[in-house]
Coordinates of C-alpha atoms in Angstrom, one line a residue:
M29 CA 106.6 111.1 -195.6
S30 CA 101.9 112.5 -195.7
V31 CA 100.7 114.4 -198.5
P32 CA 100.1 117.6 -195.9
D33 CA 104.3 117.5 -195.2
I34 CA 105.0 118.2 -198.5
V35 CA 102.0 120.5 -199.1
D36 CA 102.7 122.7 -196.5
Q37 CA 107.0 123.1 -197.4
P38 CA 107.6 126.8 -198.7
A39 CA 109.4 127.4 -201.3
I40 CA 113.5 126.6 -201.2
R41 CA 114.5 129.3 -203.0
S42 CA 118.5 128.5 -201.4
D43 CA 121.0 126.4 -199.1
E44 CA 119.4 127.5 -196.4
D45 CA 116.2 127.4 -197.0
G46 CA 117.0 123.7 -197.3
M47 CA 118.8 123.6 -194.5
I48 CA 116.1 125.0 -192.3
Q49 CA 113.5 122.5 -193.2
A50 CA 116.0 119.8 -192.5
L51 CA 116.4 121.3 -189.2
A52 CA 112.8 121.2 -188.6
W53 CA 112.5 117.3 -190.1
A54 CA 115.4 116.7 -187.1
A55 CA 114.1 117.6 -184.3
K56 CA 111.0 115.3 -185.0
G57 CA 113.7 112.9 -183.2
M58 CA 114.5 115.7 -180.6
F59 CA 113.7 112.2 -177.9
T60 CA 113.6 109.8 -179.3
T61 CA 117.1 109.1 -181.8
T62 CA 120.0 109.0 -178.3
P63 CA 122.1 107.3 -178.2
N64 CA 122.5 108.8 -182.3
P65 CA 123.0 112.2 -182.9
R66 CA 119.0 114.1 -184.0
V67 CA 119.3 114.3 -188.1
G68 CA 116.9 115.4 -190.3
C69 CA 117.2 115.8 -194.6
V70 CA 115.3 116.8 -197.1
I71 CA 115.2 115.9 -200.7
V72 CA 114.8 118.8 -202.6
R73 CA 114.2 119.8 -206.9
D74 CA 112.7 122.6 -208.5
G75 CA 112.0 124.5 -205.5
R76 CA 110.0 122.3 -203.5
V77 CA 110.8 119.3 -200.8
I78 CA 110.0 115.8 -202.7
A79 CA 110.8 113.6 -199.8
A80 CA 111.8 114.4 -196.2
G81 CA 112.2 111.8 -193.3
F82 CA 115.1 111.9 -190.1
T83 CA 116.6 109.4 -187.8
Q84 CA 114.6 107.1 -186.3
P85 CA 115.6 105.1 -182.9
A86 CA 118.7 103.7 -182.4
G87 CA 119.2 100.3 -185.1
Q88 CA 116.7 101.7 -187.4
A89 CA 116.6 104.2 -190.3
H90 CA 119.2 107.2 -190.3
A91 CA 117.2 110.4 -191.2
E92 CA 119.5 109.5 -195.5
A93 CA 117.9 105.7 -195.5
D94 CA 114.2 107.4 -194.5
A95 CA 113.6 110.6 -196.5
L96 CA 115.0 107.8 -199.4
R97 CA 113.0 105.5 -198.1
T98 CA 109.3 108.0 -198.6
A99 CA 110.6 108.6 -201.5
A100 CA 109.9 105.1 -203.2
R101 CA 107.1 104.2 -201.3
D102 CA 105.4 107.4 -203.0
G103 CA 107.2 106.5 -206.2
V104 CA 109.0 109.8 -206.5
D105 CA 112.0 110.0 -208.0
V106 CA 115.5 111.4 -206.1
R107 CA 118.1 111.2 -209.1
G108 CA 119.9 114.3 -209.5
A109 CA 117.7 115.9 -206.6
T110 CA 119.4 118.0 -203.7
A111 CA 119.9 116.6 -199.8
Y112 CA 119.7 119.0 -197.5
V113 CA 121.5 117.0 -194.5
T114 CA 121.6 118.5 -191.4
L115 CA 124.6 115.9 -190.7
E116 CA 127.3 114.8 -192.4
P117 CA 126.3 111.5 -193.3
C118 CA 127.8 108.9 -192.2
S119 CA 130.4 106.4 -194.5
H120 CA 130.6 103.6 -191.9
Q121 CA 128.2 99.5 -191.2
G122 CA 127.5 100.7 -188.2
R123 CA 124.2 99.3 -187.0
T124 CA 122.7 100.2 -190.3
P125 CA 124.8 100.5 -193.7
P126 CA 126.3 104.2 -195.0
C127 CA 123.9 106.7 -195.7
A128 CA 126.2 108.2 -197.9
D129 CA 126.7 105.1 -199.8
A130 CA 122.9 104.7 -200.2
L131 CA 122.9 109.0 -201.6
I132 CA 124.9 107.4 -204.2
A133 CA 122.9 104.4 -205.2
A134 CA 119.6 106.1 -205.2
G135 CA 121.2 108.9 -207.4
I136 CA 121.1 111.3 -205.6
G137 CA 123.0 115.0 -207.6
R138 CA 123.9 117.6 -204.2
V139 CA 124.4 117.0 -201.4
V140 CA 124.6 119.6 -199.1
A141 CA 125.5 119.2 -195.2
A142 CA 124.7 121.4 -192.5
I143 CA 128.5 120.2 -190.7
A144 CA 131.1 117.7 -189.8
D145 CA 130.6 114.4 -188.3
P146 CA 132.4 114.6 -185.1
N147 CA 132.4 110.8 -184.7
P148 CA 136.0 109.6 -185.6
L149 CA 134.6 106.5 -187.6
V150 CA 133.0 109.1 -190.3
A151 CA 134.6 112.7 -189.3
G152 CA 134.8 113.9 -193.5
R153 CA 134.7 110.1 -195.0
G154 CA 131.3 110.6 -195.7
L155 CA 131.2 113.6 -197.9
E156 CA 135.0 112.4 -199.2
K157 CA 133.1 109.2 -200.3
L158 CA 130.3 111.4 -202.3
R159 CA 132.3 113.7 -204.0
A160 CA 134.5 110.8 -205.1
A161 CA 131.2 109.1 -206.8
G162 CA 130.9 112.8 -208.5
I163 CA 128.1 114.0 -206.4
D164 CA 128.4 117.3 -205.7
T165 CA 128.9 118.9 -202.1
R166 CA 128.9 121.3 -200.0
C167 CA 129.2 122.4 -196.1
D168 CA 128.8 124.2 -192.7
V169 CA 125.4 125.9 -193.8
L170 CA 123.4 126.7 -190.7
T171 CA 126.7 125.3 -188.8
D172 CA 125.2 126.4 -185.0
A173 CA 121.5 125.3 -185.1
A174 CA 122.7 121.7 -186.4
R175 CA 125.7 121.5 -183.9
E176 CA 123.2 123.0 -180.8
I177 CA 120.4 120.1 -181.6
N178 CA 123.1 117.2 -180.9
I179 CA 125.4 119.3 -178.6
G180 CA 125.1 116.1 -175.9
F181 CA 126.7 113.7 -179.4
F182 CA 129.9 116.7 -180.3
S183 CA 130.3 117.3 -176.5
R184 CA 130.8 112.9 -176.5
M185 CA 132.5 112.3 -179.3
A186 CA 134.9 115.5 -178.9
H187 CA 134.8 115.0 -174.5
G188 CA 134.1 110.9 -174.3
I189 CA 131.4 112.7 -171.9
P190 CA 127.8 113.9 -172.3
W191 CA 126.9 117.3 -172.1
V192 CA 126.0 118.4 -168.8
R193 CA 122.6 120.2 -167.7
M194 CA 122.0 122.1 -164.3
K195 CA 118.6 122.7 -164.0
S196 CA 117.2 125.1 -161.4
A197 CA 113.9 127.1 -160.8
A198 CA 114.4 129.9 -158.4
S199 CA 112.8 133.1 -156.8
L200 CA 114.2 136.1 -158.0
D201 CA 116.8 136.6 -155.7
G202 CA 117.8 132.3 -156.3
K203 CA 115.9 131.0 -153.0
T204 CA 114.6 126.8 -154.0
A205 CA 113.0 126.8 -151.4
L206 CA 111.7 127.2 -147.5
H207 CA 114.5 126.0 -144.3
D208 CA 111.8 123.5 -144.1
G209 CA 112.2 122.2 -148.1
R210 CA 108.8 124.0 -149.3
S211 CA 109.3 124.3 -152.6
Q212 CA 106.2 123.4 -154.3
W213 CA 105.2 125.6 -156.6
I214 CA 107.8 128.2 -156.9
T215 CA 107.7 128.8 -160.3
S216 CA 104.1 128.6 -162.4
A217 CA 102.8 125.5 -164.2
P218 CA 104.2 126.6 -167.9
A219 CA 107.8 126.7 -166.8
R220 CA 107.2 123.5 -165.5
A221 CA 106.1 122.3 -168.7
D222 CA 108.9 123.7 -170.4
G223 CA 111.8 122.7 -167.5
H224 CA 110.1 118.8 -168.2
A225 CA 110.6 118.9 -171.8
W226 CA 113.7 119.9 -171.5
R227 CA 114.0 116.5 -169.4
A228 CA 112.5 114.5 -172.2
R229 CA 115.0 115.4 -174.7
A230 CA 117.9 114.3 -172.3
C231 CA 119.1 111.0 -172.3
A232 CA 119.3 110.6 -168.8
I233 CA 118.2 112.4 -165.6
L234 CA 120.6 112.5 -162.2
T235 CA 120.2 113.1 -159.2
G236 CA 121.1 113.3 -155.1
I237 CA 120.4 111.0 -151.9
G238 CA 119.1 114.0 -150.0
T239 CA 116.8 115.3 -153.3
V240 CA 115.6 111.3 -152.3
V241 CA 115.2 111.5 -149.7
E242 CA 113.1 115.0 -148.8
D243 CA 111.1 115.1 -151.7
D244 CA 111.1 110.5 -153.3
P245 CA 110.3 112.7 -156.3
Q246 CA 109.9 110.5 -159.8
M247 CA 111.9 112.5 -162.1
T248 CA 110.1 111.1 -164.9
V249 CA 108.5 113.2 -167.6
R250 CA 105.1 113.6 -167.5
E251 CA 104.1 117.4 -168.0
V252 CA 104.8 116.5 -171.7
A253 CA 104.2 113.7 -173.9
T254 CA 107.6 111.2 -175.1
P255 CA 107.5 107.9 -176.6
R256 CA 110.9 107.2 -173.8
Q257 CA 111.6 108.1 -170.4
P258 CA 115.3 109.2 -169.7
Q259 CA 117.6 106.6 -168.0
R260 CA 117.6 108.1 -163.9
I261 CA 120.6 108.1 -161.7
V262 CA 121.4 108.6 -158.1
I263 CA 124.5 110.4 -156.5
D264 CA 124.0 108.0 -153.1
S265 CA 127.7 107.2 -151.8
R266 CA 126.7 105.3 -149.2
L267 CA 123.9 103.7 -150.3
Q268 CA 121.2 105.3 -147.4
I269 CA 117.9 105.1 -150.4
A270 CA 115.1 102.6 -149.5
P271 CA 113.9 99.9 -151.3
E272 CA 110.6 102.1 -151.8
A273 CA 111.9 105.5 -152.7
R274 CA 109.3 106.4 -155.7
V275 CA 112.7 107.0 -158.3
L276 CA 113.6 103.4 -158.4
T277 CA 109.4 102.8 -160.0
G278 CA 109.6 100.3 -162.3
G279 CA 113.5 99.5 -162.5
G280 CA 116.3 100.7 -163.9
T281 CA 117.6 103.4 -162.2
L282 CA 121.7 103.7 -161.4
I283 CA 122.0 104.5 -158.8
V284 CA 126.2 105.3 -158.6
A285 CA 128.2 104.7 -154.4
A286 CA 130.8 105.6 -152.8
E287 CA 131.3 102.1 -151.0
S288 CA 130.3 99.0 -152.0
Q289 CA 127.3 97.5 -149.1
P290 CA 126.4 93.7 -150.8
E291 CA 123.3 93.5 -148.8
K292 CA 121.7 96.6 -150.0
E293 CA 123.6 95.7 -153.9
A294 CA 121.3 93.0 -154.1
I295 CA 118.0 94.5 -152.5
L296 CA 118.2 97.6 -155.5
R297 CA 119.8 95.1 -158.3
A298 CA 116.4 93.0 -157.1
A299 CA 114.5 95.8 -157.6
G300 CA 115.2 96.2 -161.0
C301 CA 118.1 98.7 -160.1
E302 CA 121.4 99.0 -161.8
V303 CA 124.4 100.1 -159.1
L304 CA 127.6 101.5 -159.5
I305 CA 130.8 101.7 -157.4
L306 CA 133.0 104.9 -158.7
P307 CA 135.2 106.4 -154.8
N308 CA 137.1 108.8 -155.2
A309 CA 140.4 110.3 -153.0
H310 CA 137.7 111.3 -150.5
G311 CA 134.9 108.9 -149.8
K312 CA 132.6 110.4 -152.1
V313 CA 131.1 109.1 -155.3
D314 CA 134.1 110.1 -158.4
L315 CA 131.9 112.2 -160.5
A316 CA 134.8 112.5 -163.6
A317 CA 134.4 109.2 -163.6
L318 CA 131.1 108.8 -163.3
L319 CA 130.5 111.0 -166.9
R320 CA 133.3 109.6 -168.6
E321 CA 131.4 106.2 -167.6
L322 CA 128.0 107.7 -168.8
G323 CA 129.6 108.9 -172.1
R324 CA 131.0 105.0 -172.7
R325 CA 127.4 104.2 -172.7
G326 CA 126.1 106.5 -174.9
I327 CA 124.5 108.8 -172.5
N328 CA 124.9 112.5 -174.6
E329 CA 122.7 115.2 -172.7
L330 CA 122.3 114.3 -169.1
H331 CA 119.8 116.4 -167.2
V332 CA 120.9 117.0 -163.4
E333 CA 118.1 117.9 -160.8
A334 CA 119.9 118.4 -157.5
G335 CA 120.0 119.6 -154.5
A336 CA 122.3 123.2 -153.1
K337 CA 125.0 120.5 -152.3
L338 CA 125.4 118.1 -155.6
N339 CA 125.5 121.2 -157.8
G340 CA 128.1 122.5 -156.0
S341 CA 130.0 119.4 -155.9
L342 CA 129.4 119.1 -160.1
V343 CA 129.9 122.9 -160.6
R344 CA 133.2 122.6 -157.7
E345 CA 134.7 119.6 -159.8
D346 CA 133.5 121.2 -163.7
C347 CA 131.3 118.5 -164.1
V348 CA 128.6 121.0 -165.5
D349 CA 128.0 123.0 -168.8
E350 CA 125.0 125.0 -168.7
L351 CA 122.7 126.5 -166.2
L352 CA 118.5 126.0 -167.0
L353 CA 117.3 128.4 -165.1
Y354 CA 113.6 129.1 -164.4
L355 CA 113.4 132.8 -161.6
A356 CA 109.8 133.7 -160.3
P357 CA 109.3 137.1 -159.7
T358 CA 109.3 136.6 -156.2
L359 CA 111.1 137.0 -153.2
L360 CA 111.6 134.5 -150.3
G361 CA 115.0 136.6 -148.6
D362 CA 116.6 134.1 -146.1
A363 CA 115.8 130.8 -147.7
R364 CA 117.6 127.8 -148.7
G365 CA 120.2 128.8 -151.9
M366 CA 121.2 127.1 -155.9
F367 CA 124.7 126.2 -154.2
E368 CA 126.7 125.7 -152.1
L369 CA 130.0 126.5 -152.9
V370 CA 132.7 128.5 -150.9
A371 CA 132.4 132.3 -152.0
P372 CA 136.1 133.1 -154.4
A373 CA 138.7 135.8 -152.5
S374 CA 138.1 137.6 -155.1
L375 CA 135.3 138.9 -157.4
D376 CA 138.1 138.5 -160.6
A377 CA 138.0 134.0 -158.9
A378 CA 134.0 133.3 -159.5
R379 CA 132.7 131.5 -161.9
R380 CA 132.0 133.1 -165.0
L381 CA 128.9 132.4 -167.9
A382 CA 127.3 133.8 -170.5
F383 CA 124.1 134.2 -171.6
H384 CA 123.2 131.5 -174.5
A385 CA 119.0 132.1 -174.2
L386 CA 116.7 134.2 -171.8
E387 CA 112.7 133.6 -172.4
Q388 CA 109.6 134.5 -170.7
I389 CA 108.0 131.5 -170.1
G390 CA 104.5 131.8 -168.5
P391 CA 105.5 134.3 -165.8
D392 CA 109.3 133.4 -165.0
L393 CA 112.1 134.1 -167.3
R394 CA 113.9 131.2 -167.9
I395 CA 117.6 131.9 -169.0
L396 CA 120.3 129.3 -169.9
A397 CA 123.8 130.2 -169.1
R398 CA 127.0 128.5 -170.5
F399 CA 130.1 128.7 -168.5
T400 CA 133.6 129.6 -169.4

């Protein structure tokens, strides 16, 4: 931790103050920790942060170890101090040693965790290990904020699938493009940059073959700085994608199809792509099975940017957790919509969402709404 980081910290007068600082450190790993959760740790003595850290890329130090390492580097004595951690310290040996053991060995006097770790390998055992070593512990401080920053990790641990966020940019009357496909740009530059920040935090970005054929998107993060690019995924039931499609540039793209075509698959694999065949009973891609496979691969957050047809299929099959909508203050009238969905038989049968957050971004409105 650099000297400015220490100097700029406000006084810690409560556990909530300490956790606010730990959450700020957790946010430093927003784009880099996958598949691990984003965790921050601050170590406090006499109301002052004396060391801090956050989870490094997979296989490297967790937040607690990162904070202890910086303390040792700077010659800071942490014995008897309080550690504020945004997720329960782990108690098992993974690619790194248990963080609970590191805190015990360092002589930390008290540990405050924002929320228990949903990983079945931990699930309270980290706090139990700390208590058994005589360390005073507290849990459930700013729990909602701690869950939000790791909402995908909690989804994967609890359900085996990623948190699915579907993004769309539209006019105020819900139209995403003119009938000829023109859509650049319905929303403003600030809204587009904000959308790329949401892309950057995701583990993977998913689109459909319709969008690839019509728009030839790159599906990369470009409007904001990021140390990594999310995994790109294309739903392409009949393997129609052209080898020169920009979404394949650089390799690593996952193509999900419903039928095997060995010659096309060989071409795509030669371009550095992976082809996954996941058919459902109707000859389409099994979307629920895909989510389970992505969860198995450690994908915490899946960001969807697709057309109305795939959007509708994902919503209809209950594969979406929340909508990220950017609405421009314009009206497009009889144009393309966001979803292809059959109208419900009654208003009572309509799909319900709850507004989670609303914010104006430039001239546009950003809505985060979650399915109930």
